Coordinates of C-alpha atoms and ligand atoms in Angstrom, one line a residue:
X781 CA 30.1 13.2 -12.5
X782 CA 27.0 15.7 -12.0
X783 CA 24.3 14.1 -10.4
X784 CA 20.6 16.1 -9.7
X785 CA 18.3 13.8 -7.6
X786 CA 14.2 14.7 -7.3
X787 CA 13.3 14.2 -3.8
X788 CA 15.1 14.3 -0.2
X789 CA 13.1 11.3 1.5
X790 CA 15.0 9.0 2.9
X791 CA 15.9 7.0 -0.5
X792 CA 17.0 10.2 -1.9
X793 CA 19.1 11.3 0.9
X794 CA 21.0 7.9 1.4
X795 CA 22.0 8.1 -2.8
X796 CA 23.0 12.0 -2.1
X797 CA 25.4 10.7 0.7
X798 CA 26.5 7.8 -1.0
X799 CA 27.2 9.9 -4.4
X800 CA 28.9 12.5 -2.5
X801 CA 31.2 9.9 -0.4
X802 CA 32.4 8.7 -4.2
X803 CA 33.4 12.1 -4.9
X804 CA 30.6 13.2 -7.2
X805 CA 28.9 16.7 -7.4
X806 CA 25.1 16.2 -6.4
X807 CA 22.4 18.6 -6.4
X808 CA 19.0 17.5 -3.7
X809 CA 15.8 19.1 -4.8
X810 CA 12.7 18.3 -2.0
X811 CA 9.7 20.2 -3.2
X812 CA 8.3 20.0 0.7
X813 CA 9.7 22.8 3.3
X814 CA 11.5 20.0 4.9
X815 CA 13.7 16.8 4.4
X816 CA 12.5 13.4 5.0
X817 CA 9.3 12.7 3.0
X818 CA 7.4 10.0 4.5
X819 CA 9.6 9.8 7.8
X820 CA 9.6 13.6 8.2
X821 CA 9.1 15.0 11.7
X822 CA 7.3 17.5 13.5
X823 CA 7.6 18.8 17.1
X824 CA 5.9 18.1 20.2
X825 CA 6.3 18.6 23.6
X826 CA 10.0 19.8 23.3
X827 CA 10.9 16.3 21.0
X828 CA 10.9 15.3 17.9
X829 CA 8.2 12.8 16.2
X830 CA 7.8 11.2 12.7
X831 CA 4.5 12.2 10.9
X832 CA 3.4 8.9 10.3
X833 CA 4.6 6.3 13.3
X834 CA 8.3 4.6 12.6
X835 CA 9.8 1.7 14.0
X836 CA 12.5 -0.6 13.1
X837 CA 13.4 -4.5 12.8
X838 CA 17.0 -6.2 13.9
X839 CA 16.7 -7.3 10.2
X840 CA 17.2 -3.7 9.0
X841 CA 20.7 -3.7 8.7
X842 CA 21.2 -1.0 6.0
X843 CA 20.0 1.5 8.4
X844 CA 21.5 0.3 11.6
X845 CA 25.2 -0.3 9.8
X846 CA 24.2 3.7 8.4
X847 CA 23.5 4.9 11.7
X848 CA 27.1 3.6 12.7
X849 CA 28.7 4.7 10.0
X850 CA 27.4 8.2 10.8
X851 CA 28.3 7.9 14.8
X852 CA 24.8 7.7 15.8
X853 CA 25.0 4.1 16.9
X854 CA 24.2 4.9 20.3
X855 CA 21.2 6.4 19.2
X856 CA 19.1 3.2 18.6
X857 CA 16.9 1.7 21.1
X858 CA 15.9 -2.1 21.2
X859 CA 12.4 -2.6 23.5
X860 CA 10.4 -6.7 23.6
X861 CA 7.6 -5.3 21.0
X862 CA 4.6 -5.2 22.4
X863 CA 1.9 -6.0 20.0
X864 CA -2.1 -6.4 20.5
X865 CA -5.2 -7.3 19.0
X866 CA -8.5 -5.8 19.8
X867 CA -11.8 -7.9 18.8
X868 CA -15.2 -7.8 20.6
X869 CA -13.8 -5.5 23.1
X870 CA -11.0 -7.4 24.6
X871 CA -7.4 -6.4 23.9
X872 CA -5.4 -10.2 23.6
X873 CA -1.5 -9.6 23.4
X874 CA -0.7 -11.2 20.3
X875 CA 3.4 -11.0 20.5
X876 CA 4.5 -14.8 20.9
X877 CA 3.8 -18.1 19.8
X878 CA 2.2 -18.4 23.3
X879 CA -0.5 -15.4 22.9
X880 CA -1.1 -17.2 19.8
X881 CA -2.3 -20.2 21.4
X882 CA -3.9 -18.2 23.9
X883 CA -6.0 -16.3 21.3
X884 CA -10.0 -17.8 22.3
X885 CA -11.7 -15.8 19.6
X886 CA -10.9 -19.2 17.7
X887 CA -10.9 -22.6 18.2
X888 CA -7.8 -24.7 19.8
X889 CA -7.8 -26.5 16.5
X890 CA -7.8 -22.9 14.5
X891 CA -4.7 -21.7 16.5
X892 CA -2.9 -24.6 16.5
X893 CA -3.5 -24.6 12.2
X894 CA -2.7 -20.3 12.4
X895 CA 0.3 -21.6 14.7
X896 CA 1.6 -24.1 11.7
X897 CA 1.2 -21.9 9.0
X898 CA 3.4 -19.6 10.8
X899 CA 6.2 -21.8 11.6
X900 CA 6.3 -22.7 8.0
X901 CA 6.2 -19.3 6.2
X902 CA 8.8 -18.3 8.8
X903 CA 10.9 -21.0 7.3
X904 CA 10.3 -20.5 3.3
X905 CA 13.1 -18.8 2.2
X906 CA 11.6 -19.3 -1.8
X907 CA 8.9 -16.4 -1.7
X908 CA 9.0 -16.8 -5.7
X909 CA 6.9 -19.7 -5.3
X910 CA 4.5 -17.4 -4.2
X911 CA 4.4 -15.0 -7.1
X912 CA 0.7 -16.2 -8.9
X913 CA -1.4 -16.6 -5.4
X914 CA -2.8 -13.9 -3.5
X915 CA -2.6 -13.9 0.4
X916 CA -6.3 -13.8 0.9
X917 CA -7.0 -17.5 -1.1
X918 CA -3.5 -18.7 1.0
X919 CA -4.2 -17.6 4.3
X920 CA -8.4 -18.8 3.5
X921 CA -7.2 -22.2 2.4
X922 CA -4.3 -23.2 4.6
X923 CA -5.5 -20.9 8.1
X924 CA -9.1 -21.7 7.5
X925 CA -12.2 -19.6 7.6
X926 CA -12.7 -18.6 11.2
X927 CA -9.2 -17.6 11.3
X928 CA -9.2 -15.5 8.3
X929 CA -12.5 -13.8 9.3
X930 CA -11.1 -13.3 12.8
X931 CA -7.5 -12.3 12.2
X932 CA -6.1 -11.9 8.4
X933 CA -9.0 -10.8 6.6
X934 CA -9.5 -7.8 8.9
X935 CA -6.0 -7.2 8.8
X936 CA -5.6 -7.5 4.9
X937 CA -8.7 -5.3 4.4
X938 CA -7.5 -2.8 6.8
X939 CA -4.0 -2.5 5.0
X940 CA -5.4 -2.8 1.6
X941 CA -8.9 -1.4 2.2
X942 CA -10.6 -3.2 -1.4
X943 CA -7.5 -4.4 -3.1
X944 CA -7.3 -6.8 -0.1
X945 CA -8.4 -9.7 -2.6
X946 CA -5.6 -9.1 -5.1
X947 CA -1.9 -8.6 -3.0
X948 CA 0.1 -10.9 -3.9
X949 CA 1.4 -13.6 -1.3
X950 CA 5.4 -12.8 -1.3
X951 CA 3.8 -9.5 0.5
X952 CA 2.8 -11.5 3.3
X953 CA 5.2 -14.0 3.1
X954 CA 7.6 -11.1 3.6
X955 CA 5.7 -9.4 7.0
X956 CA 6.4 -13.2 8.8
X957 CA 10.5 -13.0 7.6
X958 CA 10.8 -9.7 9.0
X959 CA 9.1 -10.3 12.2
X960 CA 11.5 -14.1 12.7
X961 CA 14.3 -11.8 11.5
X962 CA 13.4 -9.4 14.3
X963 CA 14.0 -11.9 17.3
X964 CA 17.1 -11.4 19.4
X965 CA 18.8 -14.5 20.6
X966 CA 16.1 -15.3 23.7
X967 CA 13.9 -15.7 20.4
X968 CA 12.0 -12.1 21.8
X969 CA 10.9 -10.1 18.6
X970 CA 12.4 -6.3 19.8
X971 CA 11.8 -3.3 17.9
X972 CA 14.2 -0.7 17.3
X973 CA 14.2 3.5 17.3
X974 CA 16.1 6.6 16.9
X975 CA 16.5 8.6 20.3
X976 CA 15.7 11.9 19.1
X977 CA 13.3 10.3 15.9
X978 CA 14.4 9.5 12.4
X979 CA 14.6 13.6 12.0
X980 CA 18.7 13.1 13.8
X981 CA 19.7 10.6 10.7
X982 CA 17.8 12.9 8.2
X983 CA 20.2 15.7 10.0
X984 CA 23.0 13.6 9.7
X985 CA 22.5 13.0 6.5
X986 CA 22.2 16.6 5.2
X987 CA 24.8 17.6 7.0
X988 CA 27.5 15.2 5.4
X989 CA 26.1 15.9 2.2
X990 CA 26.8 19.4 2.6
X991 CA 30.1 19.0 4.0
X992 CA 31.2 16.9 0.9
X993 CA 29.9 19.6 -1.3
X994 CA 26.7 18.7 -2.1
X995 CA 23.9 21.0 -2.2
X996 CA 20.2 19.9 -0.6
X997 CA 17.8 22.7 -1.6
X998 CA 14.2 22.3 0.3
X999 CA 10.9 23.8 -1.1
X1000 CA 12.7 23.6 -4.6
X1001 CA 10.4 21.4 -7.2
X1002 CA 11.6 19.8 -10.3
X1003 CA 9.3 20.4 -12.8
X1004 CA 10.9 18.7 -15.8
X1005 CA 13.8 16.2 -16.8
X1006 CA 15.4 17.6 -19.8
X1007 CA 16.2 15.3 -22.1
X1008 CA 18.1 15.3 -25.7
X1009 CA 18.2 12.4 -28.1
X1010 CA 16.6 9.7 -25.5
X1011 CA 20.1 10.7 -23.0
X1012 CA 19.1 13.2 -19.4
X1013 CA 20.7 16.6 -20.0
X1014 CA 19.3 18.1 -16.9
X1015 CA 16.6 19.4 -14.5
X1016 CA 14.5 21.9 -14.6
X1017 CA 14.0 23.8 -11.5
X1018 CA 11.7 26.0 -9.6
X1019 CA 13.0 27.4 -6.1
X1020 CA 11.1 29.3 -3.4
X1021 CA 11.6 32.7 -4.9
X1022 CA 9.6 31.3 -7.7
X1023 CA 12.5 31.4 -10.0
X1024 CA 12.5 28.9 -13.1
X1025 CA 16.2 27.4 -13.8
X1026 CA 18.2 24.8 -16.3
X1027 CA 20.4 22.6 -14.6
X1028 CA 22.7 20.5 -15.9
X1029 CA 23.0 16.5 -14.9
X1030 CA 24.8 13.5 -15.9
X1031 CA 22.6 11.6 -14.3
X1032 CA 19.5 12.2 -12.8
X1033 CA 17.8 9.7 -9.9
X1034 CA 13.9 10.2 -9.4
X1035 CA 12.5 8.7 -5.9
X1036 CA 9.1 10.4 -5.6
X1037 CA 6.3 7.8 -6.4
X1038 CA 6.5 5.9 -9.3
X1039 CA 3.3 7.1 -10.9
X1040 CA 4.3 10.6 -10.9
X1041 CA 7.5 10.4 -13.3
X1042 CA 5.4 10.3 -16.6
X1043 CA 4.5 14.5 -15.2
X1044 CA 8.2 15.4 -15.6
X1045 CA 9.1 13.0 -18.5
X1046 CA 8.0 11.8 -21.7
X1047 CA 8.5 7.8 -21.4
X1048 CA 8.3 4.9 -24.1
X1049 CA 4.7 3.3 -23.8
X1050 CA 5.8 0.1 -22.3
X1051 CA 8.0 1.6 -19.6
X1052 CA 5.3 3.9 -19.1
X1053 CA 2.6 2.0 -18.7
X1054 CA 4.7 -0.3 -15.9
X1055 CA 4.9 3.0 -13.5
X1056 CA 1.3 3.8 -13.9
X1057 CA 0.6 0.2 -13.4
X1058 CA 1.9 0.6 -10.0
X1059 CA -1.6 2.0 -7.8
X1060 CA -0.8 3.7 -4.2
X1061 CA -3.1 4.0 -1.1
X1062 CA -2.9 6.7 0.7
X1063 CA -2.4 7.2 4.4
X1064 CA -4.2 9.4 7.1
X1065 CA -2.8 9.7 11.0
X1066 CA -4.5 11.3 13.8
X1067 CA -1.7 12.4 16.5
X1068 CA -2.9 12.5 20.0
X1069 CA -1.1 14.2 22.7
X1070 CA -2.8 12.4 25.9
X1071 CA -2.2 13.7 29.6
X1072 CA -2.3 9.6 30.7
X1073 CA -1.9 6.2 28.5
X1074 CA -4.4 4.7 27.0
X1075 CA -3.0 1.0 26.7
X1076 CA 0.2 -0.8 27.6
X1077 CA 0.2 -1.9 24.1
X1078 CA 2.6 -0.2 21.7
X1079 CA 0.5 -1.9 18.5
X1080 CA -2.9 -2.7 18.7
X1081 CA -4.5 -4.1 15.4
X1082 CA -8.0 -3.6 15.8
X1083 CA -10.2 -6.0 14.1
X1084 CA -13.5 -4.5 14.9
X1085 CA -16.1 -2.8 11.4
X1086 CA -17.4 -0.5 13.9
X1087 CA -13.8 1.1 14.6
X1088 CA -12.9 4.0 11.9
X1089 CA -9.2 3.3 12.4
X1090 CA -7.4 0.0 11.9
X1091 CA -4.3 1.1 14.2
X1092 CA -3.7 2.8 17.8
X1093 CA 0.1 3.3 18.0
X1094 CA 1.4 4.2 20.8
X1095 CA 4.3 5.6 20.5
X1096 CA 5.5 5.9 24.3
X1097 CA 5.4 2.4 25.1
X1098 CA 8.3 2.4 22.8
X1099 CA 9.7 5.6 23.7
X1100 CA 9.6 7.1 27.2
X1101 CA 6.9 10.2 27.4
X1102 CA 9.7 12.5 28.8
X1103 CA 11.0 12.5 24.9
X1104 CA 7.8 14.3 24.4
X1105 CA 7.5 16.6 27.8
X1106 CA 5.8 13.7 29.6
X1107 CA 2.9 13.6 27.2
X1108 CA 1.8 10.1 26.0
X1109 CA 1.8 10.2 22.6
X1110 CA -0.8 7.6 20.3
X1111 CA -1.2 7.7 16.6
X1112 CA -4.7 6.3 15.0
X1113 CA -4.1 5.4 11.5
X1114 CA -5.8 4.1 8.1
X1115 CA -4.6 2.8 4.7
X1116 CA -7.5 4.7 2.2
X1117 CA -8.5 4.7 -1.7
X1118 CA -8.7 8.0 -3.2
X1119 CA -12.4 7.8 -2.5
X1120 CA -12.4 7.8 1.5
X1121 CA -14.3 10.5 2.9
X1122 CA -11.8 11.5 5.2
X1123 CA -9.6 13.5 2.3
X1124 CA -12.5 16.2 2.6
X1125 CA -12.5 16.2 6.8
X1126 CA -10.5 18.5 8.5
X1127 CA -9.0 17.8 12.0
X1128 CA -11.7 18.8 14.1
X1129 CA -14.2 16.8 12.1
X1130 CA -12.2 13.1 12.4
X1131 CA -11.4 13.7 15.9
X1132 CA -14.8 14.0 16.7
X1133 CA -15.6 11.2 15.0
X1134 CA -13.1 9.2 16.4
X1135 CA -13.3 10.3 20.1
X1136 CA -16.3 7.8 21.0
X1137 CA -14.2 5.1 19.6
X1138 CA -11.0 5.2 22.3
X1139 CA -13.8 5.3 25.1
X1140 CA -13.7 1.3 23.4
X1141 CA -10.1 0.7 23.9
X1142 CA -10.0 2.3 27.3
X1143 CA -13.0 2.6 28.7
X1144 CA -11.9 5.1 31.6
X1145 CA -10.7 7.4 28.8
X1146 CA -11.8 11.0 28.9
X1147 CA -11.4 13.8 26.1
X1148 CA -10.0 15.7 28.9
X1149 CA -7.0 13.9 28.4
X1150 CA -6.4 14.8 24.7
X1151 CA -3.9 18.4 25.2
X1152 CA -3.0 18.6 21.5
X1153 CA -4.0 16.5 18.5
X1154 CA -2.5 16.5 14.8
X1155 CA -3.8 15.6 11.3
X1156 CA -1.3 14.1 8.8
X1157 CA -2.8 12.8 5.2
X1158 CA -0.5 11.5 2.2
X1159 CA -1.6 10.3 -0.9
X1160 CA 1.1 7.9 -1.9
X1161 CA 2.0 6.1 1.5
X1162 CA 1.6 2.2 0.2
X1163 CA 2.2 0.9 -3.6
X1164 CA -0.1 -2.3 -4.3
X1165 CA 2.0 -5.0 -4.5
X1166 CA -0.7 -7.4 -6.9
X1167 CA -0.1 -11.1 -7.9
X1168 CA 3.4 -11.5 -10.2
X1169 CA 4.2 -7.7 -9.2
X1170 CA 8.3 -8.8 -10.0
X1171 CA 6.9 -9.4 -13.5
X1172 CA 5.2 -5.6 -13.5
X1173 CA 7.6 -4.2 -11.0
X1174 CA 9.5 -0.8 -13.4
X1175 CA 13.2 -1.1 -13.2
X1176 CA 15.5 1.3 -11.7
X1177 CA 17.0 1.6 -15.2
X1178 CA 14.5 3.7 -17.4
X1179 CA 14.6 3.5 -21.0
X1180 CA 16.1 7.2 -20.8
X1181 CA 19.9 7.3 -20.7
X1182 CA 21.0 8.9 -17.5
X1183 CA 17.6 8.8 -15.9
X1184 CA 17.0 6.2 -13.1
X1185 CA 13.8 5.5 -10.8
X1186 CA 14.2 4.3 -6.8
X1187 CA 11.1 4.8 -5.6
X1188 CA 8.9 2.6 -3.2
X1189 CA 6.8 0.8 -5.4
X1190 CA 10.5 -1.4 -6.5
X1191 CA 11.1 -2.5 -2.6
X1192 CA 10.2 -6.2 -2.9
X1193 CA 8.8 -8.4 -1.8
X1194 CA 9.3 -7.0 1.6
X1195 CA 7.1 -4.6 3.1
X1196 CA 8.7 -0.7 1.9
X1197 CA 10.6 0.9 5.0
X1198 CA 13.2 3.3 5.5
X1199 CA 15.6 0.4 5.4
X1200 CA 14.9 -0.4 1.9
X1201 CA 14.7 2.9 0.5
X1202 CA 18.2 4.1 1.8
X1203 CA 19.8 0.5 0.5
X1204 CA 17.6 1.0 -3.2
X1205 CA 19.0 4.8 -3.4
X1206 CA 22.4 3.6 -2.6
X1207 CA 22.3 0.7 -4.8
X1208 CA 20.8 2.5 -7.8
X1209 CA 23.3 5.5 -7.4
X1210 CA 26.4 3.3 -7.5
X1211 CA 24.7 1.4 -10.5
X1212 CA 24.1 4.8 -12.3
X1213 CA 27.8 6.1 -11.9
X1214 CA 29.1 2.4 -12.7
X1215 CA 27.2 2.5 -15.7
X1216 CA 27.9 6.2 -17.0
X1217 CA 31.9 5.4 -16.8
X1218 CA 31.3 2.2 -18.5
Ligands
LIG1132 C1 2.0 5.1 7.7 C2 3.4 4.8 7.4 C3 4.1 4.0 8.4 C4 5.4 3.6 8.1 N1 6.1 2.9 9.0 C5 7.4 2.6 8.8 C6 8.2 2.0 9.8 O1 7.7 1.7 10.9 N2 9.5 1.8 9.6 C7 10.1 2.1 8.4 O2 11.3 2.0 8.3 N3 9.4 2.7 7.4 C8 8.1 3.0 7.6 N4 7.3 3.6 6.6 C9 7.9 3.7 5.3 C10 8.9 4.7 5.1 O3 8.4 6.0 5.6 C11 9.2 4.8 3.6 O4 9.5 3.6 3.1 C12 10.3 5.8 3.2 O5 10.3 7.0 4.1 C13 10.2 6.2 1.8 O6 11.3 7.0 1.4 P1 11.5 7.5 0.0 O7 12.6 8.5 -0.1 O8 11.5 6.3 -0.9 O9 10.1 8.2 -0.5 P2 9.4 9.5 0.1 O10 9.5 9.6 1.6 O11 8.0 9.5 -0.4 O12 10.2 10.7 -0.5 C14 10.0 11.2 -1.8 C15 10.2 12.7 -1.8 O13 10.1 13.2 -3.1 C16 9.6 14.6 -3.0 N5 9.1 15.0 -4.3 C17 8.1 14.4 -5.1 N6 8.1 15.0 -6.3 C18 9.0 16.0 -6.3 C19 9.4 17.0 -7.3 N7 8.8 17.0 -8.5 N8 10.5 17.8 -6.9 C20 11.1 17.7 -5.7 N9 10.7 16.8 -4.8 C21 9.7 16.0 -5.1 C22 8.4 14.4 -2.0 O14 8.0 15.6 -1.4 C23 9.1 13.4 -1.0 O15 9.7 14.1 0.1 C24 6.0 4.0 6.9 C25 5.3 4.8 6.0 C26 4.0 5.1 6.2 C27 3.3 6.0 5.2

């Protein structure tokens, strides 16, 4: 079977591989100079580093049995995660069930209730109870007030900026699964990377693709999906050289953003109207190559409305600097609406802004420590996961014969990952090809 796939992010790439492992002839079009989408990397100091910051969970097992398959088991590292949380200018370590209880921005009585509610979304396994109530009126009722003010409202607003009000509880529900599911057997949550960066599976991954016979083409854009009598015929294609081309496809698997397939495809009105249901938030990362650390803490939620960023990541207290030519390397992040001011700020302009601000995590910081620094922005970083999203959610199966969507915004109710991309684009391509024979 012929098989074109639109985009070589990670969801892409695992449904080339797998496609290709079955024997099929697939054709990868990425419209970006480079594979990897959302996990794509960049160089610094002599290593490689993901655009936006990437870790993994022990619950990822797609990716981990993936990396085996593709003899780069020996490539993952497991550290003891080493989470924070900055309020009123104190950093608290907020890792175990102890830093829990030793969290005095609230009461005794407040963490011992934050400490219940954990234990017992840790132990739902039903998350479709939670379908009709939104984490904010949850966490509000069953945390309390101080705590949500403290802790969970600054986080929910800094994820989901003004939809914080409307995500749907299985999202949550889902971040306290993951993090259970991430503790070894000393009950220690660890947290997992590539040696090298995700850049040596996305590699990998071309590179058995091509072997198979598969061709991955970057900076080539699909600008249509050809269709005859409600069936896919093909794609249409523009490569680098600015060439327009017809290419034939039995099947054809999208896995850019949801919202974006109605551009390259007329759709029926209801199927249409479920992809452009789906909002994004965009994402923007300041990369900071420091001469010296600014924290022990690998991630430090900051719950503080003065702060422009509601993340400092650093990276080398997961990753030893020498990856990176000793440099310490610290990504400050934010979720953002189309609206945030920052889409119209170059480089020079948010590091400015935020330099005052690391003074406050660090107070002995210096901007003679920042060597480098890098901007990364991206439009469609988060889908919106509202109340009874399963009900809203667009299938993988589109009402066009042939043409199936794996995109993000149908990883649920967990929070989207490389993990879950590679299983939905394996999934959906061995659905598609079942399907077709049938
Ligand atoms: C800030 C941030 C932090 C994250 N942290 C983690 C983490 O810690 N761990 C983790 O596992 N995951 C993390 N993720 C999520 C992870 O990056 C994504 O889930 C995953 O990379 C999505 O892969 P994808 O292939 O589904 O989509 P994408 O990566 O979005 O790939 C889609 C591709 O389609 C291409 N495309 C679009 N239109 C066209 C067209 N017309 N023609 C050709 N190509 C086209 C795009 O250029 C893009 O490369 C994070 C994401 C962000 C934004």
């Amino acid at each position: 079977m012929r098989v074109g796939i639109i985009g070589g992010g990670v969801g892409g790439l695992g449904a080339a591989y797998e496609l290709a492992k079955g024997g099929h002839q697939v054709a990868l079009y990425e419209r970006a100079p480079f594979l990897g989408g959302l996990a794509s990397t960049f160089n610094v100091g002599g290593g490689r580093l993901e655009r936006f910051y990437h870790h993994l969970f022990l619950s990822d097992r797609t990716i981990i049995d993936l990396l085996e398959e593709l003899g780069l088991g020996d490539r993952l590292i497991w550290k003891d995660s080493k989470v924070g949380f900055y309020y009123k200018g104190r950093i608290y370590p907020f890792s175990t069930p102890m830093d829990l209880l030793r969290f005095t921005p609230v009461s005794l009585v407040d963490r011992v209730r934050m400490g219940l509610v954990t234990l017992y979304l840790q132990r739902v396994k039903r998350w479709q109870r939670f379908e009709g109530t939104t984490a904010s009126s949850f966490m509000r009722k069953w945390v309390g007030r101080r705590n949500y003010e403290v802790v969970w409202g600054p986080l929910l607003h800094g994820k989901f900026t003004r939809y914080e009000d409307e995500i749907g509880m299985p999202w949550l529900w889902s971040k306290f699964a993951t993090r259970v599911a991430s503790r070894d057997k000393t009950f220690k949550e660890k947290l997992g990377y590539i040696k090298g960066s995700w850049g040596v599976l996305i590699d990998a991954l071309e590179g058995r693709i091509k072997a198979m016979g598969g061709e991955v083409h970057v900076n080539t854009s699909v600008t249509r999906v050809l269709t005859d009598a409600g069936r896919v015929k093909g794609l249409a294609v523009q490569w680098p050289d600015s060439r327009q081309t017809q290419e034939a496809f039995d099947i054809v698997i999208a896995t850019m953003p949801s919202f974006a397939l109605p551009r390259l495809v007329d759709l029926p009105a209801d199927y249409l109207a479920r992809v452009q249901g789906v909002e994004y938030e965009g994402a923007i990362a300041v990369i900071w190559v420091l001469r010296q650390s600014l924290s022990p803490i690998y991630w430090l939620n900051i719950s503080d409305p003065e702060i422009p960023f509601l993340l400092v990541l650093e990276q080398t207290n997961l990753v030893p600097p020498e990856e990176y030519g000793g440099r310490h390397i610290i990504y400050t992040a934010n979720y953002v609406t189309r609206e945030d001011k920052r889409w119209g700020m170059d480089a020079e302009a948010i590091v400015e802004e935020y330099l005052p601000h690391l003074k406050r995590i660090n107070p002995g910081f210096d901007r003679s420590w920042v060597e480098a620094y890098y901007l990364h922005k991206e439009p469609a970083a988060q889908p919106i996961m509202k109340v009874h999203y399963a009900q809203h959610m667009p299938s993988a199966r589109t009402p066009i014969a042939g043409l199936w969507l794996a995109s993000m915004s149908q990883v649920y109710p967990e929070d989207r990952g490389t993990n879950y991309s590679i299983r939905l684009g394996v999934e959906v391509a061995r659905q598609a090809v079942a399907e077709a024979k049938a």
